[in-house]
Each structure stands twice: as C-alpha cells, then as structure tokens.
Coordinates of C-alpha atoms in Angstrom, one line a residue:
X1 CA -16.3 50.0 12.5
X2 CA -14.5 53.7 12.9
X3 CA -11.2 52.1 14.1
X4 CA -11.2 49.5 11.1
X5 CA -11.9 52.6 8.8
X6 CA -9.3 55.3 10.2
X7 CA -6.4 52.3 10.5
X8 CA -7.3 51.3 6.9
X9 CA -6.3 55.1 5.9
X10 CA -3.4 55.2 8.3
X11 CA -1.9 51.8 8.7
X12 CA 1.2 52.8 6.5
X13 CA 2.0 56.2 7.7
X14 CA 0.1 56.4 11.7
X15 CA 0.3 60.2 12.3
X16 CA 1.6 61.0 15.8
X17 CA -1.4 62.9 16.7
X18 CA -3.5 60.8 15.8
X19 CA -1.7 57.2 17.8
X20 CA -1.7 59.8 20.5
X21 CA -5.1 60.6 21.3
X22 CA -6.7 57.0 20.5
X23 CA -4.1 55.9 23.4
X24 CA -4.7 59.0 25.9
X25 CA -8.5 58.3 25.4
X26 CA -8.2 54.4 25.5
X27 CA -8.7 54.3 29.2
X28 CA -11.6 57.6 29.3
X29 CA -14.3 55.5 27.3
X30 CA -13.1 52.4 27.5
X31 CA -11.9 52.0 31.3
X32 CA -11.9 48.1 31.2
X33 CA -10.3 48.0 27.5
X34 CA -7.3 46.2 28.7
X35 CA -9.4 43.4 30.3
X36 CA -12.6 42.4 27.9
X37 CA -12.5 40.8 25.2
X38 CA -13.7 42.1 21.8
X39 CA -17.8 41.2 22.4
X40 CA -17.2 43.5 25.6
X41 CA -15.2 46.3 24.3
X42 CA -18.2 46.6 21.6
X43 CA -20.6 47.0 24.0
X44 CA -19.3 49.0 26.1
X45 CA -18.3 51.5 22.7
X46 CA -21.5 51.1 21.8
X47 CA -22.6 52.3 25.2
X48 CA -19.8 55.0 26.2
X49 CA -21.5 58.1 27.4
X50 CA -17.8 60.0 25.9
X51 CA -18.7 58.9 22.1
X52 CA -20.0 62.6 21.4
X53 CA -17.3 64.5 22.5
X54 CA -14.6 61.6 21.3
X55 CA -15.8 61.3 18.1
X56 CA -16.0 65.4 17.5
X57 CA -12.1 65.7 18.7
X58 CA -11.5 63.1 16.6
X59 CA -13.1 64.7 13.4
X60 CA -11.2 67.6 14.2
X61 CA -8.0 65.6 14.3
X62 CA -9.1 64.1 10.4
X63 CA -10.2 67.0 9.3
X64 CA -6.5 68.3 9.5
X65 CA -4.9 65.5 7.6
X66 CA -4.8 63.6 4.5
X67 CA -4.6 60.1 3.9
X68 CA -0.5 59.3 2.8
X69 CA 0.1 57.3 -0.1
X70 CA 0.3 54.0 0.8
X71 CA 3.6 52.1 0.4
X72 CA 2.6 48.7 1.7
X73 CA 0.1 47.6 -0.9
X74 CA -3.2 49.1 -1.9
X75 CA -6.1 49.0 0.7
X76 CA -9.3 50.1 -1.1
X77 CA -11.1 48.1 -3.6
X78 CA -10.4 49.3 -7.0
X79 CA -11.6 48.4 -10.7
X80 CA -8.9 45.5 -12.4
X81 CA -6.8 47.1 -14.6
X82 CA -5.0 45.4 -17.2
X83 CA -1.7 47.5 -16.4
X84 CA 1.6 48.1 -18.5
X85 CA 3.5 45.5 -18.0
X86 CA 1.3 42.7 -20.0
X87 CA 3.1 41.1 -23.1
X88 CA -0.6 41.4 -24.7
X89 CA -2.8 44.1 -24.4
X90 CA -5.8 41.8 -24.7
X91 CA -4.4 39.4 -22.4
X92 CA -7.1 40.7 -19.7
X93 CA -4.9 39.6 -16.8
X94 CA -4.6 42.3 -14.0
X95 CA -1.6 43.3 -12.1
X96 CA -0.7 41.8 -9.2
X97 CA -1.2 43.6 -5.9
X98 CA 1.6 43.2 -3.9
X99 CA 1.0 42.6 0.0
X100 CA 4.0 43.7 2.1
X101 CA 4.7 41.2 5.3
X102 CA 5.5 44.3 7.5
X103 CA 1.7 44.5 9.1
X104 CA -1.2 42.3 8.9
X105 CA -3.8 43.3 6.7
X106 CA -7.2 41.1 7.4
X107 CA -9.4 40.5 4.5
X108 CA -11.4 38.2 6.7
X109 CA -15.4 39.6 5.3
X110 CA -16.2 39.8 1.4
X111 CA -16.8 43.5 1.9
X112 CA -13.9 44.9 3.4
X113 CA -11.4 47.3 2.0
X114 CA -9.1 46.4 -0.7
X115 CA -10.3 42.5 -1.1
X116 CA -10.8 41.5 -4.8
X117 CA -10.4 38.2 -5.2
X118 CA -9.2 36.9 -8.9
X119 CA -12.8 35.1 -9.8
X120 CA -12.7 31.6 -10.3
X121 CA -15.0 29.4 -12.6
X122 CA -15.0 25.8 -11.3
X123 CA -15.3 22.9 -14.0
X124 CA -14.4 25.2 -17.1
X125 CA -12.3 24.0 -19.6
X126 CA -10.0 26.9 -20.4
X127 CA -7.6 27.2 -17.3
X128 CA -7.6 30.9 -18.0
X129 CA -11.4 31.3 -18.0
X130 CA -11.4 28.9 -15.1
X131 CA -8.7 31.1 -13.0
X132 CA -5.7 30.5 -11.4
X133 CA -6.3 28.9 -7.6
X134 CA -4.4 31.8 -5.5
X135 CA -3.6 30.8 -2.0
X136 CA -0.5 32.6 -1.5
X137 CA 0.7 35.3 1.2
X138 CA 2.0 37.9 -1.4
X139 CA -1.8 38.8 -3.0
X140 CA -3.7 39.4 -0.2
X141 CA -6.4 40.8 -1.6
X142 CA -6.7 38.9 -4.6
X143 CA -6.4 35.3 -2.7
X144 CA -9.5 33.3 -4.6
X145 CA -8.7 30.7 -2.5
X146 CA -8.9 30.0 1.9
X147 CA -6.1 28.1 3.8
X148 CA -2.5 27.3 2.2
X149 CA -0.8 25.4 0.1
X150 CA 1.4 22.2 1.5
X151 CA -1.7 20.9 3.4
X152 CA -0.5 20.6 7.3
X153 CA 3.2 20.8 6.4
X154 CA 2.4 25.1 5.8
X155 CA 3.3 25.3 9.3
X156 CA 6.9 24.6 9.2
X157 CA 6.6 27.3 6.5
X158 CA 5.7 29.5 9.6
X159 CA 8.4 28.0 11.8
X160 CA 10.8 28.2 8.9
X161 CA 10.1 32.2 8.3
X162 CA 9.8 32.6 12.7
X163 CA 13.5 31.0 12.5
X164 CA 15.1 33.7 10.0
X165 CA 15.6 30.7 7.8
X166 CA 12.9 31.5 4.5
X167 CA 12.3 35.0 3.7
X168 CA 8.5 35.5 3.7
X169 CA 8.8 37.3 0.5
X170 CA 10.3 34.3 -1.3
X171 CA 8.7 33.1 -4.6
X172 CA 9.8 29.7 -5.8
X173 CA 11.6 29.3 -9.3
X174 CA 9.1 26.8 -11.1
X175 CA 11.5 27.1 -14.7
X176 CA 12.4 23.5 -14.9
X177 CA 9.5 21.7 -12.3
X178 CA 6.8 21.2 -15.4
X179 CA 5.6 17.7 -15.9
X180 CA 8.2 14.9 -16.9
X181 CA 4.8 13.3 -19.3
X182 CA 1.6 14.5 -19.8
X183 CA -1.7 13.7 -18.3
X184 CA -4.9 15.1 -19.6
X185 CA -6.9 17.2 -20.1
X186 CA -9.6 15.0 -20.3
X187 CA -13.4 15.7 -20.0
X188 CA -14.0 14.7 -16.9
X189 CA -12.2 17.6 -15.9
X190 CA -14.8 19.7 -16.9
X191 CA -17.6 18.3 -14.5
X192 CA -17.1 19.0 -11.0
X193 CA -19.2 15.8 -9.8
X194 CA -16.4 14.0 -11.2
X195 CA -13.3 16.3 -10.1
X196 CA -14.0 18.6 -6.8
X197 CA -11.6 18.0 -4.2
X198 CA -8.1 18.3 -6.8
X199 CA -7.1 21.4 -9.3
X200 CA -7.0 19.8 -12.8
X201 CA -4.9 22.4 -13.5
X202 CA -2.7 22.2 -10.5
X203 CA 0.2 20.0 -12.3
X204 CA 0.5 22.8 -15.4
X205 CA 0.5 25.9 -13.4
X206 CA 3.7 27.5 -15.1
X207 CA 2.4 26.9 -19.1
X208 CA -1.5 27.2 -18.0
X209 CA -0.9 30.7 -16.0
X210 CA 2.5 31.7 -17.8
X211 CA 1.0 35.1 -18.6
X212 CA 0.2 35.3 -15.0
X213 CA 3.8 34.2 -13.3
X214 CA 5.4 36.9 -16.0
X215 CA 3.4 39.6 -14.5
X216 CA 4.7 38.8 -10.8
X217 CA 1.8 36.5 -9.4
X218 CA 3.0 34.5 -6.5
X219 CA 0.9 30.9 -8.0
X220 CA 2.2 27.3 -7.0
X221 CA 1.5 23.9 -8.3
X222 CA -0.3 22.1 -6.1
X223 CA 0.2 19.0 -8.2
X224 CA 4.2 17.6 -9.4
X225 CA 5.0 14.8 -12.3
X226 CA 7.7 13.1 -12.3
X227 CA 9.3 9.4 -12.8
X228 CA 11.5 6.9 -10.2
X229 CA 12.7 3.6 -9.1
X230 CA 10.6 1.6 -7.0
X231 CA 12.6 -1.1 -5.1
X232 CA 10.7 -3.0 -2.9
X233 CA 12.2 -6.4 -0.8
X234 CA 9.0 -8.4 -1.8
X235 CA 9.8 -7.6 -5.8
X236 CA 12.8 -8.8 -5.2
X237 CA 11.7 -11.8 -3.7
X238 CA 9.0 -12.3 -6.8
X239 CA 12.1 -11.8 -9.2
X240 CA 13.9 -14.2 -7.0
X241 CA 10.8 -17.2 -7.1
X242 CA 9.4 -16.6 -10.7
X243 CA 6.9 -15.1 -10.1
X244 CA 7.9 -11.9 -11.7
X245 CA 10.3 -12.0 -14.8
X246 CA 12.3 -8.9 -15.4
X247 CA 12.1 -7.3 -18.8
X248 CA 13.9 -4.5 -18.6
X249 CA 11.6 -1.9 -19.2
X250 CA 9.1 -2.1 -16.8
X251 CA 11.1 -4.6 -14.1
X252 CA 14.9 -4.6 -13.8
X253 CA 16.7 -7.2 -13.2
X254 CA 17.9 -5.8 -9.9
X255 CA 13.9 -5.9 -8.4
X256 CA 13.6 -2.3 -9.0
X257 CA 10.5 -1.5 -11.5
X258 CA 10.3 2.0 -13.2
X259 CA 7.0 4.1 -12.5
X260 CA 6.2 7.3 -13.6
X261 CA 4.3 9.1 -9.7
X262 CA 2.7 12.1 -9.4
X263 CA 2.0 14.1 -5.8
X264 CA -1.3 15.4 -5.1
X265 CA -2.5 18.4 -2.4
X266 CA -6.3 18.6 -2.0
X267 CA -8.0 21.7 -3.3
X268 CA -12.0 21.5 -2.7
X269 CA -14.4 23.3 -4.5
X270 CA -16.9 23.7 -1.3
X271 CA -20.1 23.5 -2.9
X272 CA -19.4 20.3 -4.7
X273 CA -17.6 18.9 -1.8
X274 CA -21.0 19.8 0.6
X275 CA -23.4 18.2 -2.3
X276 CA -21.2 14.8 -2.2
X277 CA -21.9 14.5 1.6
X278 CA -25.8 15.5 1.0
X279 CA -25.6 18.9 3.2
X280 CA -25.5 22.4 2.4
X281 CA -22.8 24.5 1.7
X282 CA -23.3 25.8 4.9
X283 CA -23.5 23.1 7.2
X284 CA -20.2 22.0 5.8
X285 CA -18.6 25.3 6.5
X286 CA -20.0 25.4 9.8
X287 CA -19.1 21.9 10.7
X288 CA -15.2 22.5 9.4
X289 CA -15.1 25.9 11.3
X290 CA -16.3 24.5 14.6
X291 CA -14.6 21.2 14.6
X292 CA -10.8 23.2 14.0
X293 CA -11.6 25.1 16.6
X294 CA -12.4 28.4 14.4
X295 CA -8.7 27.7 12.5
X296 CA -10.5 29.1 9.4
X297 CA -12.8 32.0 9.9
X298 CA -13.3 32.7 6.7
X299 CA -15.0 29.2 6.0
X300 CA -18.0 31.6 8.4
X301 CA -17.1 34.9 7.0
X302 CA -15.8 34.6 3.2
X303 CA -18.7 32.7 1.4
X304 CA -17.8 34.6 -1.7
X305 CA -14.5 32.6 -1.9
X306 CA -15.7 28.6 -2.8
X307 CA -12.2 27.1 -3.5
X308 CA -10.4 25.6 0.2
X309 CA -7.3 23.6 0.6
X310 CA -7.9 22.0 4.0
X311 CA -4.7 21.2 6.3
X312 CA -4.4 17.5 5.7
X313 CA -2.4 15.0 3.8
X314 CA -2.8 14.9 0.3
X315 CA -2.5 11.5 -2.2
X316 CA 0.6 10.1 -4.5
X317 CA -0.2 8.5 -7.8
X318 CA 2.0 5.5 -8.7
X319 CA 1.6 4.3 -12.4
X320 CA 3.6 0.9 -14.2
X321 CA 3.4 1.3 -17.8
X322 CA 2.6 4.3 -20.3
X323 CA 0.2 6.8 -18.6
X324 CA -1.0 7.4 -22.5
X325 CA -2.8 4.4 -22.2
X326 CA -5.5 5.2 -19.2
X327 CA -8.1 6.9 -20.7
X328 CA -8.4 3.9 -23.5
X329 CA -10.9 1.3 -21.9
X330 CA -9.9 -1.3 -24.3
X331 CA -6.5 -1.7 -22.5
X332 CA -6.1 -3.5 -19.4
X333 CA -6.0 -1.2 -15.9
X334 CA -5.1 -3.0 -13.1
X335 CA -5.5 -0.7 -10.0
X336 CA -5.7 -0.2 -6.2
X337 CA -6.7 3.0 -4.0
X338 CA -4.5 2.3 -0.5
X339 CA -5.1 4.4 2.3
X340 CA -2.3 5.1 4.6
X341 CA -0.8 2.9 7.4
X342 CA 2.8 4.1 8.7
X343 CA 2.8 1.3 11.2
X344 CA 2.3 -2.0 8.4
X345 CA 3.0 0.2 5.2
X346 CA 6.6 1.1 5.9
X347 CA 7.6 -0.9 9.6
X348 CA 6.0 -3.8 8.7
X349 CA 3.3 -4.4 11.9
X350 CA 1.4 -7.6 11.4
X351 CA -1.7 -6.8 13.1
X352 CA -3.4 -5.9 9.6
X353 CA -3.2 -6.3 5.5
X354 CA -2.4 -3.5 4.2
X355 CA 1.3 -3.8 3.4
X356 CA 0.7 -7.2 2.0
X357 CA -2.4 -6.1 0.2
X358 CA -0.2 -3.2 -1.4
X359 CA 2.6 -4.9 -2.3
X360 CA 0.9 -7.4 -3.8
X361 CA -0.9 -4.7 -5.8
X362 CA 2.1 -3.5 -7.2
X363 CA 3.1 -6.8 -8.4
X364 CA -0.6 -7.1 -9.9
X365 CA 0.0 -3.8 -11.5
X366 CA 3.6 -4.8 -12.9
X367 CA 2.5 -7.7 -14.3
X368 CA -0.4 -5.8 -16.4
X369 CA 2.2 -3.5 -17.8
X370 CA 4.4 -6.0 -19.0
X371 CA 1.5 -7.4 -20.6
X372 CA 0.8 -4.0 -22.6
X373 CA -1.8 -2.4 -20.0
X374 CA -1.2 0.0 -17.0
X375 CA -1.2 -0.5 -13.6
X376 CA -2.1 2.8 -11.0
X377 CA -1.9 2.7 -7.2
X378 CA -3.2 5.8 -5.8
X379 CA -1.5 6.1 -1.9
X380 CA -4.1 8.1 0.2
X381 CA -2.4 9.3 3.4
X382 CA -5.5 8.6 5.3
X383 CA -3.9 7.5 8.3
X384 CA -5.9 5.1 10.7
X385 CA -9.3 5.6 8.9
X386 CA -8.7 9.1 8.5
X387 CA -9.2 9.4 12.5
X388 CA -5.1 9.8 12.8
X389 CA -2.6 7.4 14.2
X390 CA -2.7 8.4 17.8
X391 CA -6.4 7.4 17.6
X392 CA -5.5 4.0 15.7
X393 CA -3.4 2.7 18.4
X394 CA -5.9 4.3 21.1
X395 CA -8.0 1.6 19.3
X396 CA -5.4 -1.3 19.4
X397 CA -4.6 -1.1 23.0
X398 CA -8.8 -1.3 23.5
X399 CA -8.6 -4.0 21.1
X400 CA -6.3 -6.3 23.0
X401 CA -7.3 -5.6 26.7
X402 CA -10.9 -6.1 26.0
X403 CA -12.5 -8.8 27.9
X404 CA -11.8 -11.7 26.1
X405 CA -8.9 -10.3 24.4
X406 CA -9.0 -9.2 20.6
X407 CA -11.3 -11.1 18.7
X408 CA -13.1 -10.3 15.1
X409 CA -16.5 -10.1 16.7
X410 CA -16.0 -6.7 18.3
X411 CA -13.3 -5.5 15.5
X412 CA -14.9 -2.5 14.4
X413 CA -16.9 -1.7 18.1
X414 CA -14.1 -1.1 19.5
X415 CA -12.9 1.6 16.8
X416 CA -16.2 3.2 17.7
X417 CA -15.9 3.1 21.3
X418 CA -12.8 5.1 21.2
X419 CA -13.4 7.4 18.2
X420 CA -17.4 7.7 18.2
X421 CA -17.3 6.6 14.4
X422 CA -16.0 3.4 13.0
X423 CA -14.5 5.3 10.1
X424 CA -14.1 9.0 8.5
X425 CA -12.3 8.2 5.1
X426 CA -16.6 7.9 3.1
X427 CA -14.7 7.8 0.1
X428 CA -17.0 10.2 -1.3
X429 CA -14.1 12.5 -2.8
X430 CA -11.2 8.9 -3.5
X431 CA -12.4 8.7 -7.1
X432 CA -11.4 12.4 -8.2
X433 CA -7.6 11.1 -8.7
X434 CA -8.7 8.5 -11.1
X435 CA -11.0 11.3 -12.8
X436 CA -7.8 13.0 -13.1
X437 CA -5.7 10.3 -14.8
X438 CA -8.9 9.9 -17.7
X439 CA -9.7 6.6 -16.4
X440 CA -13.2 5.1 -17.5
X441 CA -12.6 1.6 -16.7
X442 CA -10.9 -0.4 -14.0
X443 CA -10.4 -4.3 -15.7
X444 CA -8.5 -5.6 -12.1
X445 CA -9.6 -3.7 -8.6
X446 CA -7.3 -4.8 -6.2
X447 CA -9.8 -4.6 -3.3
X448 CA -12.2 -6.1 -0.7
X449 CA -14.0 -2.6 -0.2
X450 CA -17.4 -2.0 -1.0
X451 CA -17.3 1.3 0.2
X452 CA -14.2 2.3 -2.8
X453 CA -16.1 -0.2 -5.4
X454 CA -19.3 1.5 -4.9
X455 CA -18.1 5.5 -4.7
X456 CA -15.5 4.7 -8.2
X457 CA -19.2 3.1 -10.0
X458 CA -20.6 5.5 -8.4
X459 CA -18.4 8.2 -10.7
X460 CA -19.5 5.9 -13.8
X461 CA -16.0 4.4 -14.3
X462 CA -16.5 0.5 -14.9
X463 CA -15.2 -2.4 -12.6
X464 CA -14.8 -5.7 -14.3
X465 CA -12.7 -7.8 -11.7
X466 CA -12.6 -7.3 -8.1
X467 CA -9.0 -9.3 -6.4
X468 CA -8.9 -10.5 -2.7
X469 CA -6.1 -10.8 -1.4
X470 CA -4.7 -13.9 -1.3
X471 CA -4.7 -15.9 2.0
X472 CA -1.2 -16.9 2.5
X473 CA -0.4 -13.2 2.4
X474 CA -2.4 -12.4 5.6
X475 CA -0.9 -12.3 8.6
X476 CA -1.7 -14.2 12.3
X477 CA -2.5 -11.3 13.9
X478 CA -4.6 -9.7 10.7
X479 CA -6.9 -12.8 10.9
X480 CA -9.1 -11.1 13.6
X481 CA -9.3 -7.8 10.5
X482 CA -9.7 -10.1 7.4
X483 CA -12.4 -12.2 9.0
X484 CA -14.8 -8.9 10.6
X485 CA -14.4 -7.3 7.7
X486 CA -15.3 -10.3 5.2
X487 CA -18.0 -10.7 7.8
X488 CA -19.9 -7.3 7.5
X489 CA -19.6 -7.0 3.9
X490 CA -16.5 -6.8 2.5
X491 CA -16.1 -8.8 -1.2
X492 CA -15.1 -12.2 -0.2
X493 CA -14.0 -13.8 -3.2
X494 CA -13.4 -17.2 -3.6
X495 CA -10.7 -17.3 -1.0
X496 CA -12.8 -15.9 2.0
X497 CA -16.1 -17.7 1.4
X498 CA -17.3 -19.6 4.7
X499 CA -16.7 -17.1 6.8
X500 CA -19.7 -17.0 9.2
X501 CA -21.4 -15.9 12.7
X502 CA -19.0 -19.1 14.1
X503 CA -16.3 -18.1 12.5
X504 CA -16.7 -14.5 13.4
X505 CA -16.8 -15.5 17.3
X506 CA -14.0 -18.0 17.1
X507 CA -11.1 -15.8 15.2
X508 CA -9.0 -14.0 18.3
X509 CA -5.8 -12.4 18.1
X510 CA -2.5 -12.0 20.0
X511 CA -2.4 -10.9 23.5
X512 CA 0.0 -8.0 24.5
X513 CA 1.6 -10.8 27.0
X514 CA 0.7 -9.2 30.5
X515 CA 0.5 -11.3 33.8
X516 CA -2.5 -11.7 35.1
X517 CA -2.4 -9.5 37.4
X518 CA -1.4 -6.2 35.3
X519 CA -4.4 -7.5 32.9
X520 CA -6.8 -7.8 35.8
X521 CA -5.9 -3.9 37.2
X522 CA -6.1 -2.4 33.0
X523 CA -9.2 -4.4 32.3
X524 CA -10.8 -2.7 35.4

C-alpha cells in the first residue's frame, strides 16, 4: 500500500533519491524480492524486521520533497468540473482527463487514486442522462466501461501500435460515419429486459454525445449504418428460374438485391446479462474471470463499473425493404436469426443447412419486400455453437470415426463428448438486435429452432408463421443434422413430419473414405 501511494505522487517526476534508496534497500528487507511473486513479497513486507528503521529513512526522504505537478494526466480523484471550454455553461459535461501512454496507470479497484468513472444510467431514455459507454485508452480514469471496443479484433490494435504502425494516441475522425437511415429510438430501448447486451445509442454516438467529442472525449460507435449490394449465385439462379422477378428496386436485374446492413459489437449491461441466465451478478463475473484465465480483473475488482464489452464476435443486421416499416406490426416481417458457419456459410461444406437455410431466407425476405413488407436477417458470428470452429470440426472428425460411422442417433452426443455441452449460443441475449430495430412482430420466422422461437416470445414480440426449410434444399450429408434435430424437438413443419425413433437410427452420413485398416487403428 506505501509503494502504490509514494509512486502515485512520483510516477511523473521519480526523484533520484528517492529511486535510489527503494533499490539500495530492495535486497535489505526483501532478500528474496527478485524470486516471489507478489502473495510472497507481501508477506515477507508484512513481516520484515527492517520496516521500522525503512520506513523512518524513508519519511525523512518525503519530508524533504514535494509532490511535482504532474504532466502525464491527473492521479487523484477530484470533484467534475464543468471546465472552460464548454459551448454551454449548463451543458454539465466535464472535461476530459487526458491519459498519457508513456507509463501505465492501473485503475484496477473502485477506490484507487484518480479513477472517476463518467456514471452511466442503463435503460434511460435521454442518451445524455444515460452516459456515454467510455471504453477507450485516452480517459483512464473516467472509463465507465471494462474491456475494448472491436470485440477480439482490439488485439491487432495492440499489434498494430507494438508495430509503429497506429499511434496510440490516435482518435478517429467520425465527421462523415453517421447513419446512412435512421433506426429508432423506440421504447424498447428504454427497458433493459428487452435491450442489455447492445448500446442503443451506440450507432448515434457523434449527434447523441456531440457536446462530448467537442470537448476532446475519445468515444466510438460501437454500432455503423450503412447500405450495399448483395449478390449472391443462388439469387441469380432464382432470377434465372422464376422464382424471383427483378423489380428494380429491391432486386436488380443483374441478381444483386439492395439492403440497407448495420454492424453490431456487443456491450452488456452485467446485471441484466446475470438476471437473463438466472445467477447473480456475481457468479457471472466470477465465472467470466476464471474461465479467461483472469483476462479481466476488473470483472473481480471493479463492481462499481456494470457496462462490459466481452472479446467476441459481434452480429450484422441485413434488412430488404424500408427499415421505417419494422416497428408497424400491421406490415409483413419476414425474418431469420443465422448463427455463423465459415465452413457451409461462405465455402459451401455440405455436411449441414445453414447456407441453404440462409440463402433461402434472403430470398424469403426479398420476396416480402417486393410485396411492401420488410425482410431482416440478423448474422450472429456464433461460430460452431458458440464453442468455436476448432471445436466444430474436433466434433466432426468424432462424428465420422464413431463406431458405426456418423449417424443422426448420436448427432448431438457426440458434440458433448468433445465439448462437455451440446451448445453455448442459449439465446438468452439473440432477441436484443430485433429490440433494437423496433420490431413487435415477426409474420414469417424462417426457423426450425425452438430455442430462438421461444427466447424472441419470450421478449413479447409475436411469431405468426414458423418456415422449414424446404427438403430439396438439404444436403446428403446434412440428412444425419436435419433428421436429430427434427427428432429432439426442432419445429417440423409439414415437410419433416414422420421422422421417428426408426428413422433416427437409420439416417447415417458419409464416411471420410479410410481403409480399413487406418479406420480400425483411429477407432481404437
């Protein structure tokens, strides 16, 4: 505790007297310094028969200087202050505090010195009331928020700034990045059962906080709107057979359709998130902290800070039509929540649905458009059940050299065997996006998912239709997914109704083509 208080008066300026006798007396009271970790060297401090006669020449020492003026940022807590530079002197907004990248100053406990976070009010409907969501390296000690922004990705950031390549002190020009059309606010934003795990705010950080960004707070977007060309080979193959009819608004002739997207990074109010999966705030910090290997201490040590943007992938928004037209339940929403799969989604793998299922989504959600509604397909990235793709192919290689090869009846066993869980998406935080967009009713659900059906009801948005995906889209190999999943609960339909303990046993998929013999040696 002395050492964190004399370095917090001295980090700037170290006197030479001062750096000189800590490191001549290092060795006299703490012989085994340069070998024990912290838990040690606190004992044996605690312990140190010198600690008189230290502590009185190190008094003396004190008692002969005076703490510089810091130039690297302020270190003790203060009261706000409004400042000078503010356009409006009841704008209440304080200055920013400035942290300089040339030392490491830890505001890891609530208490320390010079940490004042800006407060933040979950769920209120004014942005400013609510507070800005400040996860940035430049306000140290006003960061409301743990972790950083650009989920996993923050760590090029890191590589990028190790390489000489960014300047740490960068702050993005966000003049001409505001929303190319509007969503909300809507009043589901206001109720965090509805919208925890996503900043409401996020996409209209430079006209919500402008009075903020003019006073020189470093605040990013965590959400961007924008509009593009979809061109997909299986639209152009519905253009091609009739099945889709261009109209030159929604569908070009050329295949490509028109959607207006919007990028999502996840920012989670904590003790939302923790009611959601029925523990306490807690437990879930706990569990976070201990399964990243301690990553984030402050998840332990900072439970006066409740906002966390966690290092994973966030979500895209794709929407067909006018986004005006969500929140108005009279007007047809066709829709499907897709969860990430690299290996089907973008090279095409056959062993499951979900690129069919998705592109056949997207023509769903075209066709509601050109029929005056909207069509939304939010793309989780969610890879492999949320348990990664290392893990997903972990499973298919257990899947195929089973005994008995790869068959329906021990689809989702062997996902377990592997991973200890059959899946870690829950979908207890997938509805938020749809919060987001205003959406109180879903006419067409493009999904077999109970699991999404019940957490979207769940939120009290409406499902009229639920749409299976047709059966000549499935593939050979996806016959062994289709028919375990149909089997253990998944909305049939018309198309999938039959499928029983028979067929369950009966539906096998490819082999991987070994001889015998290589089989025989992996098998045991």
């Amino acid at each position: 505790q002395c050492f964190g208080i004399i370095f917090s008066f001295f980090q700037a300026t170290p006197k030479p007297e001062l750096i000189n006798f800590l490191r001549c007396h290092n060795n006299y009271f703490l012989p085994n310094a340069a070998t024990s970790n912290n838990h040690d060297i606190g004992f044996q401090l605690s312990k140190s028969p010198s600690l008189n006669s230290y502590f009185a020449k190190l008094s003396s020492i004190l008692s002969t200087m005076s703490p510089p003026v810091s130039t690297a940022g302020p270190i003790a807590k203060k009261p706000r202050t409004t400042g000078t530079t503010k356009k409006n002197e009841n704008d209440e907004i304080p200055v920013p505090e400035i942290t300089q990248l040339d030392y490491v100053s830890l505001t890891s406990h609530a208490d320390a010195f010079g940490v004042d976070p800006i407060p933040i009010s979950w769920g209120h409907p004014d942005p400013l009331v609510r507070g800005p969501v400040i996860c940035t390296v430049r306000h140290s000690s006003q960061r409301n928020a743990i972790g950083a922004h650009s989920g996993s990705y923050c760590i090029y950031t890191g590589l990028a700034v190790a390489a000489g390549k960014l300047n740490p002190d960068y702050v993005p020009n966000l003049k001409l990045t505001s929303p190319v059309f509007n969503i909300g606010p809507h009043k589901s934003w206001t109720d965090p059962k509805k919208i925890a795990s996503i900043d409401p705010f996020g996409h209209i950080v430079t006209e919500a906080y402008a009075g903020y960004l003019d006073k020189g707070f470093d605040i990013r977007p965590t959400i961007a709107v924008t509009k593009a060309h979809i061109d997909l080979p299986e639209t152009r193959e519905a253009v091609k057979s009739g099945r889709l009819v261009p109209d030159g608004k929604i569908l070009l002739p050329t295949g490509q359709s028109i959607v207006s997207k919007a990028a999502v990074e996840p920012v989670w109010y904590l003790p939302e998130i923790a009611r959601r999966f029925g523990c306490t705030e807690t437990v879930l910090r706990q569990s976070i902290f201990r399964m990243t290997n301690g990553m984030y201490p402050e998840l332990i040590t900072r439970p006066d800070i409740k906002i966390f943007l966690p290092p994973i992938g966030g979500l895209t928004i794709y929407i067909w039509g006018d986004p005006d037209t969500i929140p108005d339940d009279d007007i047809e929403l066709t829709c499907r929540v897709h969860d990430e799969c690299n290996g089907s989604d973008v090279f095409g793998s056959d062993i499951c649905t979900c690129r069919p299922y998705l592109t056949h989504a997207i023509e769903e959600c075209i066709k509601t458009a050109q029929r005056g509604g909207c069509g939304i397909v939010i793309y989780y990235r969610k890879e492999g059940r949320s348990l990664g793709e290392v893990t997903k192919y972990l499973v298919y290689n257990t899947r195929k050299r089973q005994e008995g090869g790869d068959s329906a009846e021990n689809y989702f066993a062997c996902t377990e065997k592997v991973a200890g869980v059959q899946d870690t998406r829950f979908q207890a935080l997938m509805p938020d996006p749809l919060h987001f967009l205003g959406v109180k009713k879903i006419h067409n659900f493009i999904s077999m998912s109970d699991m999404k059906y019940n957490a979207i009801v769940s939120t009290g948005i409406e499902i009229v239709n639920r749409v299976e995906i047709p059966k000549e889209l499935v593939p050979d190999d996806a016959q062994v997914e289709i028919t375990a999943k149909v089997f253990h609960g998944y909305n049939a339909g018309e198309a999938y109704k039959g499928i029983d303990e028979n067929e369950l046993k009966k539906t096998k998929g490819r082999e991987y083509g070994y001889d015998q013999n290589t089989k025989k040696n992996l098998v045991e």
